[in-house]
Short mmCIF file of C-alpha atoms and ligand atoms in Angstrom, two decimals:
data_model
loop_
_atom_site.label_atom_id
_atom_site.label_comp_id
_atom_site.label_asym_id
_atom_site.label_seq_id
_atom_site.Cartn_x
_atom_site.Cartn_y
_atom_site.Cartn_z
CA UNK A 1167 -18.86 9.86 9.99
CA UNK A 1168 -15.32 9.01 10.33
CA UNK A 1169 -12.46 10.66 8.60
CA UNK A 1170 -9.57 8.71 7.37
CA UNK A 1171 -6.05 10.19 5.91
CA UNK A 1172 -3.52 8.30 3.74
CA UNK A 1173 -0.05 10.21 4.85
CA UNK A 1174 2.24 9.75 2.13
CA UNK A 1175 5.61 11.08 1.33
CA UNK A 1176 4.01 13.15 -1.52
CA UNK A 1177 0.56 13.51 -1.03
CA UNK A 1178 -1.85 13.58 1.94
CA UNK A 1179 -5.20 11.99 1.04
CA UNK A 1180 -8.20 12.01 2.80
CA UNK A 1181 -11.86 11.46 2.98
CA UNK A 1182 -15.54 10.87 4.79
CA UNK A 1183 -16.28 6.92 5.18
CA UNK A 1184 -19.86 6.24 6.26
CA UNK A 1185 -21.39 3.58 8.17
CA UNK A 1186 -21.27 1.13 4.55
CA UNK A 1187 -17.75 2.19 4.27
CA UNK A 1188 -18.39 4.02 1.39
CA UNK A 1189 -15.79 7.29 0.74
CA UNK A 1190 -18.32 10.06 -0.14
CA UNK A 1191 -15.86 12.77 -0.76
CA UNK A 1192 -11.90 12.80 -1.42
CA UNK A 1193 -9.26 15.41 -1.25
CA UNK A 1194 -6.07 15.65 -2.13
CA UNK A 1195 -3.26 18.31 -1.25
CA UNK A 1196 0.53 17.71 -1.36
CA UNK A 1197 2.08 17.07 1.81
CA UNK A 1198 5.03 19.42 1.49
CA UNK A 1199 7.82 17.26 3.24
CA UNK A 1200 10.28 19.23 2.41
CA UNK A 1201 9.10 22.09 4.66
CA UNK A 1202 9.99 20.09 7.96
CA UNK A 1203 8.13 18.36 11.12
CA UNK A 1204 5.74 21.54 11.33
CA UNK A 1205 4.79 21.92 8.51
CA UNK A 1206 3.58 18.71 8.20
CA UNK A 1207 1.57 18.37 11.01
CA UNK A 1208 0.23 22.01 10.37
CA UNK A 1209 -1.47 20.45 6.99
CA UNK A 1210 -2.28 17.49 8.74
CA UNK A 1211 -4.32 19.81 11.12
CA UNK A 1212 -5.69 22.13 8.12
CA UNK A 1213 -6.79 19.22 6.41
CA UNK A 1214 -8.91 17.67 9.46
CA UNK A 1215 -10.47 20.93 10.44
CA UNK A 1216 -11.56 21.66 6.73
CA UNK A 1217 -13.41 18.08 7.34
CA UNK A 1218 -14.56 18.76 10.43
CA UNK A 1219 -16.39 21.64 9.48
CA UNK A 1220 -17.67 20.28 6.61
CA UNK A 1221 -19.08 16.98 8.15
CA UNK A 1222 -19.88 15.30 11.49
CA UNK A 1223 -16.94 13.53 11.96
CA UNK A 1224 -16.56 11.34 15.38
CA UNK A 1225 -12.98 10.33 14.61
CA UNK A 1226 -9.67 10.73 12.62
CA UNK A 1227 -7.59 7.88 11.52
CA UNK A 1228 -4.25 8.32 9.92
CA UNK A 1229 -2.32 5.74 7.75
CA UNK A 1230 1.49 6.50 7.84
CA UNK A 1231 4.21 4.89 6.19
CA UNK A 1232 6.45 3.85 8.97
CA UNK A 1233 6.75 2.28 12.52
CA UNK A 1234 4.20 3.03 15.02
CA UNK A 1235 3.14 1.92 18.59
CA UNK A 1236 -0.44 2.20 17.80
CA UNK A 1237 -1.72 1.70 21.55
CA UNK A 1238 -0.13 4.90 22.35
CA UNK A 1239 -0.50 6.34 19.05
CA UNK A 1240 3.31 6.96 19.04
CA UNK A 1241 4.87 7.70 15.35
CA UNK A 1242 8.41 6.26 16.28
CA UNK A 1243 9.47 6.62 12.25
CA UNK A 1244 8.24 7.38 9.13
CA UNK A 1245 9.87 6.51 5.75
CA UNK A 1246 10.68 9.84 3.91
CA UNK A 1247 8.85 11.93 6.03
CA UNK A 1248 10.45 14.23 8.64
CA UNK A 1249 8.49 12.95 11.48
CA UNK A 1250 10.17 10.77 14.47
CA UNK A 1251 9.09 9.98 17.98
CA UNK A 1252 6.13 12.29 17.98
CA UNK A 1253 3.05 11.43 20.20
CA UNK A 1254 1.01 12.15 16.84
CA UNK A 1255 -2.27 10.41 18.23
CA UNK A 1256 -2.31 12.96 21.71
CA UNK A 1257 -1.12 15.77 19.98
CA UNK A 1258 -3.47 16.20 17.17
CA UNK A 1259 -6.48 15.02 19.41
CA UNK A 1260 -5.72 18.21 21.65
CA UNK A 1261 -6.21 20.46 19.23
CA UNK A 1262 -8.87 18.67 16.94
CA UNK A 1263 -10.76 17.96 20.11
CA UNK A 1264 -11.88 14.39 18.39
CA UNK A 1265 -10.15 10.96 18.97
CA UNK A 1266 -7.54 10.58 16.70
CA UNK A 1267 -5.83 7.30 16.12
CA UNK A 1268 -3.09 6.53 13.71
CA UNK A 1269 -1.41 3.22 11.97
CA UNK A 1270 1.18 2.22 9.65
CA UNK A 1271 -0.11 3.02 6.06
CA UNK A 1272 0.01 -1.10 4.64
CA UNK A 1273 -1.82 -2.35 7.32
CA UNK A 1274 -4.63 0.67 6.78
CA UNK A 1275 -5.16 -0.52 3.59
CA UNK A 1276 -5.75 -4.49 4.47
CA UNK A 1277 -8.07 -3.15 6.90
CA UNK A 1278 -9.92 -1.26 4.12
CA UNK A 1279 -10.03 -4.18 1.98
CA UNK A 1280 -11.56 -6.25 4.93
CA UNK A 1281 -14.09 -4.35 5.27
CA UNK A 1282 -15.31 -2.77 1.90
CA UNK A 1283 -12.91 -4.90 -0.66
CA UNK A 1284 -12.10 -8.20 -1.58
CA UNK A 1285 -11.74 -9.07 2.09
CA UNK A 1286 -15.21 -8.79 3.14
CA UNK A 1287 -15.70 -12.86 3.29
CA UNK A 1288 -12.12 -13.82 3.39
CA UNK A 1289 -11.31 -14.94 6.91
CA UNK A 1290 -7.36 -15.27 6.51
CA UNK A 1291 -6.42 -12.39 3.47
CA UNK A 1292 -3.02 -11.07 1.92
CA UNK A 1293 -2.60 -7.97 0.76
CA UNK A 1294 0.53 -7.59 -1.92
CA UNK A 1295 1.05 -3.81 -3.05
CA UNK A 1296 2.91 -3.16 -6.37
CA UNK A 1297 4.68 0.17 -7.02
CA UNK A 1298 8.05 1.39 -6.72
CA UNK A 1299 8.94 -1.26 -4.08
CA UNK A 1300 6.28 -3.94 -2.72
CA UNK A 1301 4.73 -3.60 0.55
CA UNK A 1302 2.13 -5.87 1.78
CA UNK A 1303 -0.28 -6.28 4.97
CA UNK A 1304 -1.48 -9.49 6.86
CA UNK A 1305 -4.73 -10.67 7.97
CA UNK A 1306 -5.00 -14.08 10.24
CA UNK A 1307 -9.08 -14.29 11.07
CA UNK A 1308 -10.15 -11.17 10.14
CA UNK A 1309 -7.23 -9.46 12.48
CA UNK A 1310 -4.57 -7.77 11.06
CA UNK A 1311 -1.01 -9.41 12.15
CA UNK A 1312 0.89 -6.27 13.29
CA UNK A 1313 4.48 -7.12 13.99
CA UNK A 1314 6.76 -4.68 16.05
CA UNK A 1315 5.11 -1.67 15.67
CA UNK A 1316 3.67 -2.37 13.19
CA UNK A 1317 6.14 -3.71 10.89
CA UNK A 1318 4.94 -7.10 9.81
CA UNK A 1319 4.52 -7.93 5.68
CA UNK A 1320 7.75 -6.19 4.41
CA UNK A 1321 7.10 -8.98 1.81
CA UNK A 1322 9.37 -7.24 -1.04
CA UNK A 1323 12.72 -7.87 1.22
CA UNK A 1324 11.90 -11.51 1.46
CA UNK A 1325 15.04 -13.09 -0.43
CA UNK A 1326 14.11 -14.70 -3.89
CA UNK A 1327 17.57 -14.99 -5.04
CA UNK A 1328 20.88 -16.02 -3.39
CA UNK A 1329 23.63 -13.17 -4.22
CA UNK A 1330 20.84 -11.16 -6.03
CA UNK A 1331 20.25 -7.74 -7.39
CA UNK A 1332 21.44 -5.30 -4.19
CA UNK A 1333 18.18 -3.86 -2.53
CA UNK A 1334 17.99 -0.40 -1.02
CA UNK A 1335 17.50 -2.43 2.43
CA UNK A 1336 21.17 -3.76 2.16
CA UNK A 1337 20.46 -7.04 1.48
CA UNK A 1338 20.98 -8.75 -1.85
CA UNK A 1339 17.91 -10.63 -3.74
CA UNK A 1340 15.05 -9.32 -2.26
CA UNK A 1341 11.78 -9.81 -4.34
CA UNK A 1342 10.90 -6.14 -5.12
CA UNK A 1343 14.07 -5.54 -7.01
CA UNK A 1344 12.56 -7.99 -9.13
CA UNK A 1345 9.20 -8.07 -9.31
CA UNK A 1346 8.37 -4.10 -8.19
CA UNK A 1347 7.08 -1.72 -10.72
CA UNK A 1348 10.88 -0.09 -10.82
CA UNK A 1349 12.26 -3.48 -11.23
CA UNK A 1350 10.04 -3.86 -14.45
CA UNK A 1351 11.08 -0.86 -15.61
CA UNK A 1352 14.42 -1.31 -15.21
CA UNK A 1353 13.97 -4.93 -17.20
CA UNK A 1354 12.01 -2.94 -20.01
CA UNK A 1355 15.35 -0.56 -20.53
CA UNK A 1356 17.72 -3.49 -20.99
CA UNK A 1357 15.46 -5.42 -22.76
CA UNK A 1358 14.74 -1.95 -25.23
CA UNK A 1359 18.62 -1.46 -25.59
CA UNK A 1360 19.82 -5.29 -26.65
CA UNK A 1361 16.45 -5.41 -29.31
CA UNK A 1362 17.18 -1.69 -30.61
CA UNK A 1363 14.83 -2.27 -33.79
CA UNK A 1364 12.14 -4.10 -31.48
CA UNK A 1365 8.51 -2.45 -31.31
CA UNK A 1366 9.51 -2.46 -27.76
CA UNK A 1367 12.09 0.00 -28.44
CA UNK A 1368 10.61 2.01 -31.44
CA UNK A 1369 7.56 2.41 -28.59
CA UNK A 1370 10.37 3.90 -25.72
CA UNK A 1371 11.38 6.24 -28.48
CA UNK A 1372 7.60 7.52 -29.47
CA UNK A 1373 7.13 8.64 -25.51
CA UNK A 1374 10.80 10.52 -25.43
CA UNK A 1375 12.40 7.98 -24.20
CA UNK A 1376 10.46 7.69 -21.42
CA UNK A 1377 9.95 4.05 -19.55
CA UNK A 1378 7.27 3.27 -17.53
CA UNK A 1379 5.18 0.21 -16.05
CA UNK A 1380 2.78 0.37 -18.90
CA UNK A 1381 5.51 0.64 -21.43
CA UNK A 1382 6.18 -3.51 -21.88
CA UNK A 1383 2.25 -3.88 -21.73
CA UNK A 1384 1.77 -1.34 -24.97
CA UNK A 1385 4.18 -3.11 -26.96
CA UNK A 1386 2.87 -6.58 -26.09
CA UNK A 1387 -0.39 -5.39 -27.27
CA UNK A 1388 1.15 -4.38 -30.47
CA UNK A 1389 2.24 -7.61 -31.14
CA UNK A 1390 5.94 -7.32 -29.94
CA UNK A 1391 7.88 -10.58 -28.53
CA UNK A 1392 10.35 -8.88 -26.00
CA UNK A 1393 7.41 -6.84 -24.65
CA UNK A 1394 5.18 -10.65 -24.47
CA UNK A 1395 8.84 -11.81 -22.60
CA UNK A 1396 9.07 -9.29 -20.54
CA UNK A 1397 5.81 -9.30 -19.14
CA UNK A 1398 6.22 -13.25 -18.91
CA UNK A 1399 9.38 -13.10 -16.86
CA UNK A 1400 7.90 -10.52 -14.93
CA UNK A 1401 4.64 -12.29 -14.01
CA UNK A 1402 7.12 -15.52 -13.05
CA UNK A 1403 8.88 -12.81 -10.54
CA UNK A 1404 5.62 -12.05 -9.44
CA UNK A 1405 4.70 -15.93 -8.54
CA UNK A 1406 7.70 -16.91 -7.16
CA UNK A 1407 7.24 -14.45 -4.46
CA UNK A 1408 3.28 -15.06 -4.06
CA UNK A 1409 4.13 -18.80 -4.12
CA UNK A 1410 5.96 -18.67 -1.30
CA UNK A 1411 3.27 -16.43 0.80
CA UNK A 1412 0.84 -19.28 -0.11
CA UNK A 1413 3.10 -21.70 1.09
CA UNK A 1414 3.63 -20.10 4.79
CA UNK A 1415 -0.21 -18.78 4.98
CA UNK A 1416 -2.42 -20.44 2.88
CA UNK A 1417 -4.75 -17.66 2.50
CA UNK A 1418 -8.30 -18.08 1.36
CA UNK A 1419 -7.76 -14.86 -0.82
CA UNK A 1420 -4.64 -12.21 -1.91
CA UNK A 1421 -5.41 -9.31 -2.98
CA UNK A 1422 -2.60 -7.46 -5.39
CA UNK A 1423 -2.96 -3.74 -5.47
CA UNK A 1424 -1.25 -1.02 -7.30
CA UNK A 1425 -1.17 0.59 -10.59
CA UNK A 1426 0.47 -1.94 -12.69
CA UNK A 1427 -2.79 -4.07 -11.90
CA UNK A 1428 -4.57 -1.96 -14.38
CA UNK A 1429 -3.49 -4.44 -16.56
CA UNK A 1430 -6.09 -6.34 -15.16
CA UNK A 1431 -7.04 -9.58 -16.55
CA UNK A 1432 -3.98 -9.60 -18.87
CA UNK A 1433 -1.25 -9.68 -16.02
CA UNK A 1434 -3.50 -11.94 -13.44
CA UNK A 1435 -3.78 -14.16 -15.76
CA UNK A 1436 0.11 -14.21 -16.82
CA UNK A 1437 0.81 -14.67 -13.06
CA UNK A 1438 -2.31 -17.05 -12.26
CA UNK A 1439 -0.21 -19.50 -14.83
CA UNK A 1440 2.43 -19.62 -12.58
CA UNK A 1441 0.52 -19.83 -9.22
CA UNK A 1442 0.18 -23.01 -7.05
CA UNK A 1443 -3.15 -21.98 -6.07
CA UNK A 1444 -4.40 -19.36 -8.82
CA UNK A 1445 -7.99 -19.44 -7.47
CA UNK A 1446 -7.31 -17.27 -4.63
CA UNK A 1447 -5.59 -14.17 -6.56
CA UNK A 1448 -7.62 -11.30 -7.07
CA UNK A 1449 -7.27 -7.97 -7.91
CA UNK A 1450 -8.30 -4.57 -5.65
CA UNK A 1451 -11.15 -3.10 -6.44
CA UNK A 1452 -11.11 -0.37 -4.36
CA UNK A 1453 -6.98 0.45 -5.11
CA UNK A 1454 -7.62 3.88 -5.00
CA UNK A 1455 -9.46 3.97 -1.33
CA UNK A 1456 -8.74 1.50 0.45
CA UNK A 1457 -6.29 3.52 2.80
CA UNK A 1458 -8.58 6.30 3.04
CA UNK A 1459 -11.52 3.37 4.10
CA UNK A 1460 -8.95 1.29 6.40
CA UNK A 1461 -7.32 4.61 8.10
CA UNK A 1462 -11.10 6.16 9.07
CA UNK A 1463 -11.61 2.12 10.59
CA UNK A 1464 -9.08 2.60 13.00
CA UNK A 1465 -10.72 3.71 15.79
CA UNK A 1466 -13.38 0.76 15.39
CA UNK A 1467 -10.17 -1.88 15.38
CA UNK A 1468 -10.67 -4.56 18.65
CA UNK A 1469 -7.05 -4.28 18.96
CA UNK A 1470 -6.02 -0.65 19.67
CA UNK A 1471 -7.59 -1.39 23.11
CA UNK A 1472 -5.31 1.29 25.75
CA UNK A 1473 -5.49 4.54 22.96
CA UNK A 1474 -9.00 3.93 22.99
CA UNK A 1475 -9.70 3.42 26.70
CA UNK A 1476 -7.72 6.25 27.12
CA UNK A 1477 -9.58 8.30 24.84
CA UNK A 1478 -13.19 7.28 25.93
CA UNK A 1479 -12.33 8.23 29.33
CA UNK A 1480 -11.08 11.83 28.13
CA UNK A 1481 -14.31 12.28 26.08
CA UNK A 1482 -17.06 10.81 28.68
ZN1 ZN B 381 15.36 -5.39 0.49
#
């Protein structure tokens, strides 16, 4: 069995994927960035012995957030992580004593969704993640489209808008401060504070205040016009972006992950009405795994062809 680790800022998840890809067991334990480089790749280590004596695992693979030279399984950067220029891959396969390979979290979780989600007969797939910004992945005939190590689909900084909304990237009018989950939320808030006796508002009040992605969908539910708006406008953020990704791709399929797409039929269908080609949008089915599934698939990817020569001739 193969084990496969979704490195996040906040969490590390992990789990056994079989032959089917199936996960059969999860676990979750915080990452504790704060504590520095060590520390990190201490629980890292904790996490894949744990595994390893649980099951019969004949890899690692490790999704990271952040640039990597995946044939020499090299983490040059990760984003808000304290981890730079380490030779991850080599290091943690001297101590594990099992191949370990490792890639950049987005493109882990295409690869999971080729082979266990809405990818599985899709030849040329998108993948479009939702959440506080919008990440994405890339797959031309079944092969993910890496980049620079490993930096390909940053589709949120694609520029929607000339002289736009600032983005945390330093550019002006990129898509996710728009369409992301914060950009909806931040919408909600001034939408909330120009209707102050709107459901919308009276529902903002009920949670403390408290704004979240779900927030417009509640009120819209309830019957509430600025919620229905905001959620309209939104979904039209949403298209304009996946319109253009249709336009330089043409995928047979994109797949949208994230929370916000718990919304399910409700939001595809907002965005589908905007959508040149609103046959070919689905939604993940397998949100919650699919970096998990994609990360343990590393070590069977064609294309990491020197970190695995390397490694076979270590281990025969
Ligand atoms: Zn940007």
């Amino acid at each position: 069995m193969k084990l496969g680790i979704d490195l996040g800022a906040t969490n590390i998840k992990s789990g056994v994927v079989d032959d089917t890809f199936q996960v059969l067991e999860k676990k979750i334990v915080p990452t504790n960035a704060h504590l520095g480089k060590e520390a990190v790749i201490q629980n890292l280590i904790e996490v894949c012995r744990q595994w390893i004596v649980q099951a019969e695992i004949t890899s690692v693979g490790i999704g990271i957030p952040g640039r990597i030279n995946i044939n020499e399984g090299i983490l040059l950067s990760a984003t808000n992580l304290p981890l730079k220029n380490i030779p991850l891959a080599k290091q943690l396969n001297e101590t594990l004593k099992v191949p370990v390979y490792i890639g950049n979290d987005a493109n882990c979780a295409i690869y999971g969704e080729i082979y266990a989600g809405e990818g599985k007969n899709a030849n040329n797939l998108l993948m479009v993640t939702v959440g506080t910004g919008i990440g994405g992945g890339i797959c031309i005939n079944r092969q993910i489209y890496r980049g620079e190590n490993e930096t390909a689909g940053e589709f949120g900084h694609m520029i929607i808008k000339h002289r736009g909304l600032r983005c945390r990237c330093g550019k002006y009018g990129c898509w996710e401060q728009y369409a992301s989950v914060s950009a909806l939320i931040c919408q909600t808030g001034k939408m909330a504070k120009t209707h102050p006796d709107s459901l919308l508002t009276k529902q903002i009040t009920k949670n403390n205040g408290n704004i979240d992605g779900k927030t417009p969908f509640t009120a819209a539910k309830q019957g509430c016009p600025f919620g229905e708006k905001l959620i309209s406008n939104y979904s039209e953020y949403l298209a304009i972006g996946i319109n253009n990704l249709i336009t330089i791709f043409r995928p047979d399929k994109i797949v949208l992950a994230g929370e916000i797409f718990y919304q399910g039929e409700y939001l595809l269908s907002c965005i589908q009405k905007n959508i040149i080609d609103p046959q070919i949008l689905f939604i993940s089915q397998i949100h919650d795994r699919t970096g998990i599934i994609g990360a343990a698939m590393l070590g069977a990817s064609s294309e990491i062809t020197s970190c695995k020569s390397r490694l076979q001739e270590e281990w025969s």
